[in-house]
Tab-separated table of C-alpha atoms in Angstrom:
chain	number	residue	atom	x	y	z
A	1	UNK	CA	289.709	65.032	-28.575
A	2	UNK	CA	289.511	65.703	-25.108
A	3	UNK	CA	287.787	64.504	-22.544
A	4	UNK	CA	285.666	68.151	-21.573
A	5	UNK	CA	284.620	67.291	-25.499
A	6	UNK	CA	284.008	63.597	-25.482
A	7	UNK	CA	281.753	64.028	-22.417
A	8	UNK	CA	279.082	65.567	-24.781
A	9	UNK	CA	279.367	62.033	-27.031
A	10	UNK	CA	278.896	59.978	-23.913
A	11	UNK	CA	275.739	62.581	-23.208
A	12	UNK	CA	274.228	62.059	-27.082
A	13	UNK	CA	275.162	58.397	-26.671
A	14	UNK	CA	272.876	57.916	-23.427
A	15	UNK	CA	269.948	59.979	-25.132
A	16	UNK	CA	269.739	57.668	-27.853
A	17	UNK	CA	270.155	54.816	-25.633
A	18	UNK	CA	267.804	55.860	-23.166
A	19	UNK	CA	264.775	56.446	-26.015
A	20	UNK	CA	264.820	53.048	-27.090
A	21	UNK	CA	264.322	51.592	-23.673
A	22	UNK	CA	261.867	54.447	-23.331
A	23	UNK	CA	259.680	52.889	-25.343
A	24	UNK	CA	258.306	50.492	-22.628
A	25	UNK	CA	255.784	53.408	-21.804
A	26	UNK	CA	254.535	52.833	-25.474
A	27	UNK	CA	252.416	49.811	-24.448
A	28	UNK	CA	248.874	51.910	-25.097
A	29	UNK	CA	249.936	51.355	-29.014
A	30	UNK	CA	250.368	47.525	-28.679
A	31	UNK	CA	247.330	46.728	-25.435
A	32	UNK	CA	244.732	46.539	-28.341
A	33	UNK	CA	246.285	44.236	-30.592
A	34	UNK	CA	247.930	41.896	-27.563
A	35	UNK	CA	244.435	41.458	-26.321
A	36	UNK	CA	242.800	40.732	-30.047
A	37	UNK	CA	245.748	38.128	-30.648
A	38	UNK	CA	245.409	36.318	-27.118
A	39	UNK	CA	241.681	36.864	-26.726
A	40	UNK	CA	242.262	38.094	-23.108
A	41	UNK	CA	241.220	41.224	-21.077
A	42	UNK	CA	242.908	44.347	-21.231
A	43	UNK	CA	244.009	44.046	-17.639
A	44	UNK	CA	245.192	40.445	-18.166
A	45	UNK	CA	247.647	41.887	-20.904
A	46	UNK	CA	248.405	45.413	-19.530
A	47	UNK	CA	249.391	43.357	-16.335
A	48	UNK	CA	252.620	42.797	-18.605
A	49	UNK	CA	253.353	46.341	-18.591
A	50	UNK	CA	253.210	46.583	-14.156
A	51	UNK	CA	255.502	43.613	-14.816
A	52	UNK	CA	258.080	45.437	-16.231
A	53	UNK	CA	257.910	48.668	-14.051
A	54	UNK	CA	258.207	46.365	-11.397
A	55	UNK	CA	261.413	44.551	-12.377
A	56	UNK	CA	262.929	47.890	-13.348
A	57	UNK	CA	264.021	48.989	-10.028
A	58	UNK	CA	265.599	45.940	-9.272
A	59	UNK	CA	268.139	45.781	-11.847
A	60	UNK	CA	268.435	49.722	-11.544
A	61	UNK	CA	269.948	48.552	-8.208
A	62	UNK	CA	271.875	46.110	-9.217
A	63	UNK	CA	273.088	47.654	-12.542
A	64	UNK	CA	274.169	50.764	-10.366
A	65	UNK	CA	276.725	48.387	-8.535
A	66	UNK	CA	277.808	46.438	-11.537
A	67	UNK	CA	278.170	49.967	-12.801
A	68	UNK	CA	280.442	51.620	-10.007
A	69	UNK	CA	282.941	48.454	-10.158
A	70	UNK	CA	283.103	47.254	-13.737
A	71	UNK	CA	282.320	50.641	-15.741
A	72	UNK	CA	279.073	51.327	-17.597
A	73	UNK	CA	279.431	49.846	-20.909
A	74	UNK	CA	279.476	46.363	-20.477
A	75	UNK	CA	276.504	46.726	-17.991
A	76	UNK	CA	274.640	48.664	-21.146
A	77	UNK	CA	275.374	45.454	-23.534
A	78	UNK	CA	274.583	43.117	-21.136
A	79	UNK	CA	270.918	44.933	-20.281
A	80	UNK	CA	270.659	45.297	-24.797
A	81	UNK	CA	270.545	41.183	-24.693
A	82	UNK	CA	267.733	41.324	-21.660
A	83	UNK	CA	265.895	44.588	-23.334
A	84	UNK	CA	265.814	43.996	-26.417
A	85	UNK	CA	265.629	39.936	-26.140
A	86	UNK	CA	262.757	40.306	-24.379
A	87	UNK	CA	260.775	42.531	-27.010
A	88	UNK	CA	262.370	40.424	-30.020
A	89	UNK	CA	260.733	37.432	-27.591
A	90	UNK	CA	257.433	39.193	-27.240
A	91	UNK	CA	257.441	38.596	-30.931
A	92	UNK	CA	256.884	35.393	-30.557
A	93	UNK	CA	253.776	35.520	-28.049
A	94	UNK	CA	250.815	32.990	-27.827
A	95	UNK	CA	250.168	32.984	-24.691
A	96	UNK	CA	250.043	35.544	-21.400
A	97	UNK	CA	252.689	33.885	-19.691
A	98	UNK	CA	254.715	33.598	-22.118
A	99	UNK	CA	253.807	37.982	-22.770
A	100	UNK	CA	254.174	38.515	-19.040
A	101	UNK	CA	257.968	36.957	-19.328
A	102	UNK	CA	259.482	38.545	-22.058
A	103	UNK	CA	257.837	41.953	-22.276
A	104	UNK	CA	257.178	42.215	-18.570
A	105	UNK	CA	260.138	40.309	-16.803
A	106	UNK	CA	263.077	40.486	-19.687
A	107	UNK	CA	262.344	44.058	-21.026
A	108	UNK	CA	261.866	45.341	-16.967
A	109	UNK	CA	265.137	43.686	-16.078
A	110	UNK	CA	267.438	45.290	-19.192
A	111	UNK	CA	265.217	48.580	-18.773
A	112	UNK	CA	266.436	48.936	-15.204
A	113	UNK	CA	269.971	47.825	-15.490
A	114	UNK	CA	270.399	50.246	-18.873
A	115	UNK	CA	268.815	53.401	-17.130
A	116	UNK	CA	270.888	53.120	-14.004
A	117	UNK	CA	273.900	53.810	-16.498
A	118	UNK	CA	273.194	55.970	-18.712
A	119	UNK	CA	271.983	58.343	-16.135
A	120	UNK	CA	274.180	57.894	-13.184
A	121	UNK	CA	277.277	57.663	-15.090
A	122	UNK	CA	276.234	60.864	-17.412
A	123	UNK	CA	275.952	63.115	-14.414
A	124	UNK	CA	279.830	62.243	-12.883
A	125	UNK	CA	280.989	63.858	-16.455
A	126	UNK	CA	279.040	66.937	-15.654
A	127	UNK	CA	279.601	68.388	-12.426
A	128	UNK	CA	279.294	71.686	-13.616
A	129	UNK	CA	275.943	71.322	-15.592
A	130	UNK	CA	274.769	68.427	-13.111
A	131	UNK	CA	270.333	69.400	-13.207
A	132	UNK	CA	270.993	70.810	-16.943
A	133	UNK	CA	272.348	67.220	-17.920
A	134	UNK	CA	270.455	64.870	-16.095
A	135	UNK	CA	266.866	66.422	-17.253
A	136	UNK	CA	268.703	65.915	-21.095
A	137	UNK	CA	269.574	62.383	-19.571
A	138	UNK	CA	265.831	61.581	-18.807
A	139	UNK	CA	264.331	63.364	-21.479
A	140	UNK	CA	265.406	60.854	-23.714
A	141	UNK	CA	263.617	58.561	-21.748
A	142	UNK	CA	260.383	59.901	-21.826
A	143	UNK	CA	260.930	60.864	-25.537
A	144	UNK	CA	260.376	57.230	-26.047
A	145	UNK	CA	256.838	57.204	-25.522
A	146	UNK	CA	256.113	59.887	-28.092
A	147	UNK	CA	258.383	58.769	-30.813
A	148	UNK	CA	258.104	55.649	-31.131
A	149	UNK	CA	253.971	55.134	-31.278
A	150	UNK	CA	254.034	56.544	-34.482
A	151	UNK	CA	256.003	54.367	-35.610
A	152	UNK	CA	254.765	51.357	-34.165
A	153	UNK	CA	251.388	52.288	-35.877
A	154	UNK	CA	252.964	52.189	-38.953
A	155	UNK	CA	254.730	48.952	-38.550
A	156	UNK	CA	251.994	47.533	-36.961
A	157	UNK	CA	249.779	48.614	-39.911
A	158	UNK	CA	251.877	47.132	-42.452
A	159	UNK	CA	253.071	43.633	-40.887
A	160	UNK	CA	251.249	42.253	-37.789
A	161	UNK	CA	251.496	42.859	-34.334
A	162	UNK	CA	254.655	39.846	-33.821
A	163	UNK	CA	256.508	41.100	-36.270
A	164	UNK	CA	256.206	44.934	-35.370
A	165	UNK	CA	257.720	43.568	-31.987
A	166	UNK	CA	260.656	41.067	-33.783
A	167	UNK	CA	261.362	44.679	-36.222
A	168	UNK	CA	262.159	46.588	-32.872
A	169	UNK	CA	263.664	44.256	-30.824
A	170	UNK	CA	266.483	43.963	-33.384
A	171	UNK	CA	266.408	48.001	-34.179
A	172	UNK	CA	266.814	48.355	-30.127
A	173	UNK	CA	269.739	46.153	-29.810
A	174	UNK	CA	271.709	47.789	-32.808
A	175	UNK	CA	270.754	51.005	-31.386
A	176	UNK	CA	271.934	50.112	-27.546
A	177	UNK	CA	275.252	48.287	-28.230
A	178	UNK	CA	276.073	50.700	-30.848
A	179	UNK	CA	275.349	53.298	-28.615
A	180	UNK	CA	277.442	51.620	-25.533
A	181	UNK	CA	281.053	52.047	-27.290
A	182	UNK	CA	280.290	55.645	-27.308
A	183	UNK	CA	280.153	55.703	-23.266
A	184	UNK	CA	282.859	55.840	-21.219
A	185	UNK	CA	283.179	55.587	-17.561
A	186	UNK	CA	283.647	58.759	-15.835
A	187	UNK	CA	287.043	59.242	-13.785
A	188	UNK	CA	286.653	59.096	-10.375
A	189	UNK	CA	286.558	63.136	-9.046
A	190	UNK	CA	286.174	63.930	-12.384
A	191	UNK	CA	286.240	67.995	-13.039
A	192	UNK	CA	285.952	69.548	-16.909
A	193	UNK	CA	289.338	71.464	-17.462
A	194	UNK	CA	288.909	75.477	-16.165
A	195	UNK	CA	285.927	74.803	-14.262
A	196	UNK	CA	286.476	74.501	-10.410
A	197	UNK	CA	283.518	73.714	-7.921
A	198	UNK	CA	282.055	76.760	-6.478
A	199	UNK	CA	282.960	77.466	-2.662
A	200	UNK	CA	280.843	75.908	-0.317
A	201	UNK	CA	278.216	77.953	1.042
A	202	UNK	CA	275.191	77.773	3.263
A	203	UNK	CA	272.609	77.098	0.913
A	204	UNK	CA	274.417	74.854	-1.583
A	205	UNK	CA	272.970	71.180	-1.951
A	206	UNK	CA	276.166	69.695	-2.255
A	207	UNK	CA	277.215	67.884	0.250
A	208	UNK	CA	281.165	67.244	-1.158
A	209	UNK	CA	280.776	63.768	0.736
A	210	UNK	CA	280.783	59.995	-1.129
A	211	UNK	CA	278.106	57.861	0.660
A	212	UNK	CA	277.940	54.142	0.138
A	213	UNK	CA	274.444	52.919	0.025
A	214	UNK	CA	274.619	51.521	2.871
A	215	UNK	CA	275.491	54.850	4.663
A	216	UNK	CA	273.231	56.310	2.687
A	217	UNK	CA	270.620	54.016	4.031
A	218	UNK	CA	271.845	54.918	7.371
A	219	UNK	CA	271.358	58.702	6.690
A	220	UNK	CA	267.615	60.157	7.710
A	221	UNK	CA	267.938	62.457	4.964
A	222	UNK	CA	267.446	59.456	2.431
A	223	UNK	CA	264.137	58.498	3.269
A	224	UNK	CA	263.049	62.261	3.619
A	225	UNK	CA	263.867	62.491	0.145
A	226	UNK	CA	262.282	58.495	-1.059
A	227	UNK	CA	258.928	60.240	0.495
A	228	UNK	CA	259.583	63.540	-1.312
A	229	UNK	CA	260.422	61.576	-4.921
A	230	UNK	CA	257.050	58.988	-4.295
A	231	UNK	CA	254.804	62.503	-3.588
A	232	UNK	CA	256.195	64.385	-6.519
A	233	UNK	CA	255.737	61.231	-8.846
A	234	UNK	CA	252.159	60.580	-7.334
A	235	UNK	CA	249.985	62.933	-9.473
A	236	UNK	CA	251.965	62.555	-12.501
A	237	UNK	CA	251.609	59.174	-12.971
A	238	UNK	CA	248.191	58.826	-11.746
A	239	UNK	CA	247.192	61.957	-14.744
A	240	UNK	CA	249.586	60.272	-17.603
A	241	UNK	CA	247.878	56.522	-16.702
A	242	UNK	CA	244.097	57.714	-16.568
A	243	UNK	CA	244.266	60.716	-18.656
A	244	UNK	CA	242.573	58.917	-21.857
A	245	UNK	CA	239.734	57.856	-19.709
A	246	UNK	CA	239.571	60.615	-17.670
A	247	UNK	CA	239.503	63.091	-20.476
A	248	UNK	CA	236.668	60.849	-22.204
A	249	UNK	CA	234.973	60.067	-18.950
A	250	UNK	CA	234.441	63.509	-17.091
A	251	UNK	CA	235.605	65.730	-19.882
A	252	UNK	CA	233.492	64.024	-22.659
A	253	UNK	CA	235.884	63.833	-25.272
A	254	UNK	CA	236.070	61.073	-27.901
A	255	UNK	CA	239.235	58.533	-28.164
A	256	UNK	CA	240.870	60.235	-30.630
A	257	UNK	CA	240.903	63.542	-28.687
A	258	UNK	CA	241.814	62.280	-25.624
A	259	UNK	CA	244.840	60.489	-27.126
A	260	UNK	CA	245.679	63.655	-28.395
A	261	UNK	CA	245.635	65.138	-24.838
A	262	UNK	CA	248.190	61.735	-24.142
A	263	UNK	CA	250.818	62.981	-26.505
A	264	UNK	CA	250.618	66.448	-25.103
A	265	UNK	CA	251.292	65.164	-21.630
A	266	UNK	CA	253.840	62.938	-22.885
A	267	UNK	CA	255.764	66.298	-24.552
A	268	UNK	CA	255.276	68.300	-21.616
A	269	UNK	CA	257.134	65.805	-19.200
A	270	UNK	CA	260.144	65.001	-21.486
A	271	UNK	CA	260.090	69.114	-22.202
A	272	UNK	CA	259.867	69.451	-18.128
A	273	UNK	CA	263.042	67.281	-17.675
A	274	UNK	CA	265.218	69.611	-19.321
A	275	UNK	CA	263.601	72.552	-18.276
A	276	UNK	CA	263.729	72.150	-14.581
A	277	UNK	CA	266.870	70.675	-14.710
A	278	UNK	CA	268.506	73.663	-16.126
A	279	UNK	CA	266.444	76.068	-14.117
A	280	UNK	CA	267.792	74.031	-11.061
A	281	UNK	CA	271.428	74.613	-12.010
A	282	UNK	CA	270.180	78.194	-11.761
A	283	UNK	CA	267.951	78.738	-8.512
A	284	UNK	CA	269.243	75.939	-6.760
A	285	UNK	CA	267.052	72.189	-6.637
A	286	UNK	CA	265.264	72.888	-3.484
A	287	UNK	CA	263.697	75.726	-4.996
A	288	UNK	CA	263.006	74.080	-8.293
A	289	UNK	CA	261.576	71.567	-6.252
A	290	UNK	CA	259.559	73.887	-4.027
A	291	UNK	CA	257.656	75.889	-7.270
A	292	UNK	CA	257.236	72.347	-8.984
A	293	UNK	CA	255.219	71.000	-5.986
A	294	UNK	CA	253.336	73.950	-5.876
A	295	UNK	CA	252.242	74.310	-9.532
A	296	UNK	CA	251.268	70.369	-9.684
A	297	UNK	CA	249.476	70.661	-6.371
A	298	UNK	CA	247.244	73.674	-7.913
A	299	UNK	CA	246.909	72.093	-11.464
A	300	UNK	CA	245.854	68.676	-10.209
A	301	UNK	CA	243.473	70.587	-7.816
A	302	UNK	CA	242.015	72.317	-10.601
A	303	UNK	CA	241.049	69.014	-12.113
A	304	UNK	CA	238.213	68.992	-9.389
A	305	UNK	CA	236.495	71.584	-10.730
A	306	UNK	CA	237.513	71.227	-14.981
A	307	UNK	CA	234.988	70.590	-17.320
A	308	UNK	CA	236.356	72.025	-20.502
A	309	UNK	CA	238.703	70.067	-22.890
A	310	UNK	CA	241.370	73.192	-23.373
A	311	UNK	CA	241.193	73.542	-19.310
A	312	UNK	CA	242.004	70.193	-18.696
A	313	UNK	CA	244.817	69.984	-21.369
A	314	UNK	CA	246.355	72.556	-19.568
A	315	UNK	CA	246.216	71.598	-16.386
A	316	UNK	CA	247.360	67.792	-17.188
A	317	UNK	CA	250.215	69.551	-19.075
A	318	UNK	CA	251.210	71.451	-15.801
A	319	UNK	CA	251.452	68.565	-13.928
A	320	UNK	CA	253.506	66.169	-16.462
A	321	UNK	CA	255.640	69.282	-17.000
A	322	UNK	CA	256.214	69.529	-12.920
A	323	UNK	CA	256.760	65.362	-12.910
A	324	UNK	CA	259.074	65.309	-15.658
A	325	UNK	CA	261.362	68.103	-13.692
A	326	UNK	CA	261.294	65.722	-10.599
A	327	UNK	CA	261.982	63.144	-12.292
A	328	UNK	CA	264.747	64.810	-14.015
A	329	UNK	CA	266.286	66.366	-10.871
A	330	UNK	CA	266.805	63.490	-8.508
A	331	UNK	CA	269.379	61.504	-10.091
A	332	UNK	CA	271.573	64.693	-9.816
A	333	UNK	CA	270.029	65.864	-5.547
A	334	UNK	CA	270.949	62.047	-4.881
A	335	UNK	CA	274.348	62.534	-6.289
A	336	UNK	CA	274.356	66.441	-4.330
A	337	UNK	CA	273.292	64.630	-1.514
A	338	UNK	CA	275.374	61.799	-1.276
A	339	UNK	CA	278.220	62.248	-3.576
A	340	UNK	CA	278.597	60.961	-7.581
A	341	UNK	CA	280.996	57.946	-6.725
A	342	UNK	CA	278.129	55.855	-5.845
A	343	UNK	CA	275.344	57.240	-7.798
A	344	UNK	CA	274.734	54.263	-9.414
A	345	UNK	CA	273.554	52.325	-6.677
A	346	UNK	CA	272.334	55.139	-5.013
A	347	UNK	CA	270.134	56.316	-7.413
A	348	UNK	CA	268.974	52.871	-8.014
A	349	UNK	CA	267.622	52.326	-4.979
A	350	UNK	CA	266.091	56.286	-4.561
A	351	UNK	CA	264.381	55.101	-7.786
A	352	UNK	CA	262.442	52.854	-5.981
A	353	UNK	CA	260.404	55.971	-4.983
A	354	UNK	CA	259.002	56.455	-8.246
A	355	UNK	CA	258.061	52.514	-8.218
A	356	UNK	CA	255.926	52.890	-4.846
A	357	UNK	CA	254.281	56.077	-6.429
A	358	UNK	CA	254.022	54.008	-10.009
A	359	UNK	CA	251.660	51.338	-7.428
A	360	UNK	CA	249.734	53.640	-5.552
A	361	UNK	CA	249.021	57.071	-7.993
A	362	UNK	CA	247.674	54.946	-10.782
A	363	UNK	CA	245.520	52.166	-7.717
A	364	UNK	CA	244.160	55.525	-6.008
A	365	UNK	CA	242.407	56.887	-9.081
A	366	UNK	CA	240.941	53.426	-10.650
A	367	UNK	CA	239.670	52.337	-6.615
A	368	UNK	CA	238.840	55.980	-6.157
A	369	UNK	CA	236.816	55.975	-9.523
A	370	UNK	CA	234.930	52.774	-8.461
A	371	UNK	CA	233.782	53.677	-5.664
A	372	UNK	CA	232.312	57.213	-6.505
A	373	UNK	CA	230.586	56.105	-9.778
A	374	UNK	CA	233.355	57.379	-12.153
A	375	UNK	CA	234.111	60.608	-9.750
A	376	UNK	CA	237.903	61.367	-9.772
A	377	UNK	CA	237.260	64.106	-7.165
A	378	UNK	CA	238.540	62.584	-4.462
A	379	UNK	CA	241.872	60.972	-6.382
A	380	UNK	CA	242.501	64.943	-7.140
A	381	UNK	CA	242.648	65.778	-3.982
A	382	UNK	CA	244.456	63.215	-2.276
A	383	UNK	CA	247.225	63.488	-5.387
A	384	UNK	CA	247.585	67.912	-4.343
A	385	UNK	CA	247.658	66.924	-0.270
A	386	UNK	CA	250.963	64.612	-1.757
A	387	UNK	CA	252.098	67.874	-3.591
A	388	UNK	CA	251.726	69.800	-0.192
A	389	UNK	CA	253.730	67.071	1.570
A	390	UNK	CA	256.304	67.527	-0.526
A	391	UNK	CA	256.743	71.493	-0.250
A	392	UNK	CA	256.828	70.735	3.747
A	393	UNK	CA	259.742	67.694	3.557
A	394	UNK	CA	261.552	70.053	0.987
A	395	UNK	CA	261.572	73.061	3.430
A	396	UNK	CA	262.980	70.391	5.999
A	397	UNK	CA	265.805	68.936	3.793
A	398	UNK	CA	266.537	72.552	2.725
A	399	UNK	CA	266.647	73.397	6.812
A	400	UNK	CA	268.560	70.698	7.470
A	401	UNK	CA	271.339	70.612	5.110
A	402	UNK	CA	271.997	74.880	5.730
A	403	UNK	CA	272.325	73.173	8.861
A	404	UNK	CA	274.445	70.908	8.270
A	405	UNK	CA	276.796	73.322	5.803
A	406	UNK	CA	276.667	76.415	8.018
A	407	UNK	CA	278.078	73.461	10.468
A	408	UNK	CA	280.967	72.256	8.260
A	409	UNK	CA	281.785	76.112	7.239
A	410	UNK	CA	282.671	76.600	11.146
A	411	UNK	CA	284.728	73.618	11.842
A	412	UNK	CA	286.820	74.781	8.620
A	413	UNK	CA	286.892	78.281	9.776
């Protein structure tokens, strides 16, 4: 088999992979039962859950550099141990501290280090299909958080809150370390046989130079683009962390309708990661980017004035559909951007983006709803001026790098 063939196992390999640690945006389906077996406050235990987005980055960084020295499949075991160790652990809870370490702390650190593999390592095997594979990469990801609540349910149902978490910590690592010996590391330069990159042109986002993080740090560009992945990641996770109360809140809705309207968001952003990715491989990502912004800035806009149930599902759909297409188009701009040699790390740390956004989308709406008696209005509002800021910084990356190609073109001419 060669390798233009075993590059789709490695992709299959980091989908199934990537849904299991996907599941750490299931916590909704265990809050309830955490807080009737500790007999704490739902903030108290959800505060394991900001734990473990927290830690994520981290180990995204440092799992990126493991990655780029060592290869990715060792780095995937070692994260299975910390992942799924940490949710086998959470099986054994009786306190919040002891919650807080290994579902917040353990599962954050193996989610981080995993993710930083599976995705950055995917895209080097697909140079020619680079938006097309990394939404597929993602999806998986946010597949997680509508696959496995059913199942949880059930398991929950049937034997106990602990033991649902021992049952899945032991299904993840099977799953994850099976799934490892199916992914290789990607040759260095790697190109599928008969496919040759297109010339260099004007527009194109690829910059056909390898950045070490360090230069990439050193590159303006980068933090243009950190500012551009925080605003496109502001609205959507402000809707998908408040839309059950904001659906039952302003929309009137009971629970079991609004989690409905959950799921639906949930489908939309995996759907959106493959979508956008392969329309970016089409149109290019800065014009993706461009009608994403602008479709989540209207739809989260049109929140201010929604009253209607099928109004708001649709609009909430719009904008998970436009944050699961950022979300799936980054890992392969950073690696346009700044070359695939280093994509591990780089991404990593561009990742980071989506943590600051993770803080402050999901902080604006609960302070915002506070203070204006249960009024989103103004969270709306301040979630579409993000969207606009990010159709103005995507104009100026676009500028910059015809710029900066027109520039090369010359000196090779």
């Amino acid at each position: 088999m060669d390798l233009k063939t075993k590059r789709w196992f490695v992709l299959l390999a980091s989908v199934a992979i990537n849904l299991c640690i996907g599941s750490g945006y299931a916590w909704s389906v265990f809050a309830k039962p955490m807080v009737v077996l500790l007999g704490c406050t739902a903030a108290a235990a959800t505060l394991a859950f900001t734990i473990s987005n927290s830690f994520g980055p981290v180990t995204m960084i440092l799992g990126g550099r493991m990655q780029d020295k060592f290869g990715p499949k060792w780095v995937i075991v070692g994260g299975a141990f910390l992942f799924a160790g940490g949710v086998f652990l959470t099986g054994f809870t009786t306190s919040v501290t002891w919650l807080y370490m290994s579902y917040g702390v353990l599962m954050g650190l193996g989610m981080g280090a995993i993710y930083s593999c599976t995705i950055a390592n995917t895209v080097k095997f697909f140079p020619d299909k680079r938006g097309l594979v990394s939404g597929i990469a993602t999806a998986g990801y946010g597949a997680g958080s509508i696959l496995v609540p059913p199942l949880a349910n059930a398991l929950i149902a049937s034997q106990g809150i602990l033991a649902t978490f021992r049952t899945l910590g032991i299904a993840y690592f099977i799953i994850i370390v099976v799934g490892s010996f199916f992914v290789m590391t990607a040759p260095a330069g790697y190109k599928p046989e008969g496919w040759n990159p297109p010339a260099p042109t004007a527009t194109s986002t690829v910059s056909g130079v390898d950045k070490s993080w360090n230069q990439m740090l050193a590159d303006p560009m980068f933090y243009v683009l950190l500012i551009m992945l925080t605003a496109g990641a502001f609205a959507g996770l402000m809707i998908i962390s408040q839309a059950s109360p904001i659906a039952q809140e302003v929309i009137k809705v009971t629970p079991a309708v609004a989690a409905v309207a959950v799921s639906m968001i949930a489908l939309a952003n995996t759907a959106g990661r493959i979508f956008w990715g392969w329309i970016s491989d089409k149109i290019g990502r800065y014009v993706a980017l461009t009608i994403m912004y602008i479709i989540s800035g209207v739809a989260v806009f049109a929140l201010t004035g929604i009253s209607s149930y099928a109004a708001f599902l649709i609009a909430a759909m719009l904008v998970g559909l436009c944050f699961g297409g950022i979300m799936g188009i980054f890992p392969a701009l950073t690696a346009d951007m700044f070359g695939p040699k280093n994509n591990g790390v780089n991404y990593g740390i561009m990742f980071s983006g989506f943590a600051i956004a993770g803080l402050f989308g999901p902080m604006t709406a609960a302070t915002v709803k506070a203070s204006h008696n249960g009024d989103y209005t103004i969270a709306f509002i301040i979630a579409a001026c993000c969207s606009v800021l990010g159709i103005v910084l995507t104009q100026v990356v676009r500028s910059k790098t015809k710029k900066n190609q027109e520039a090369a073109l010359a000196a090779k001419a």
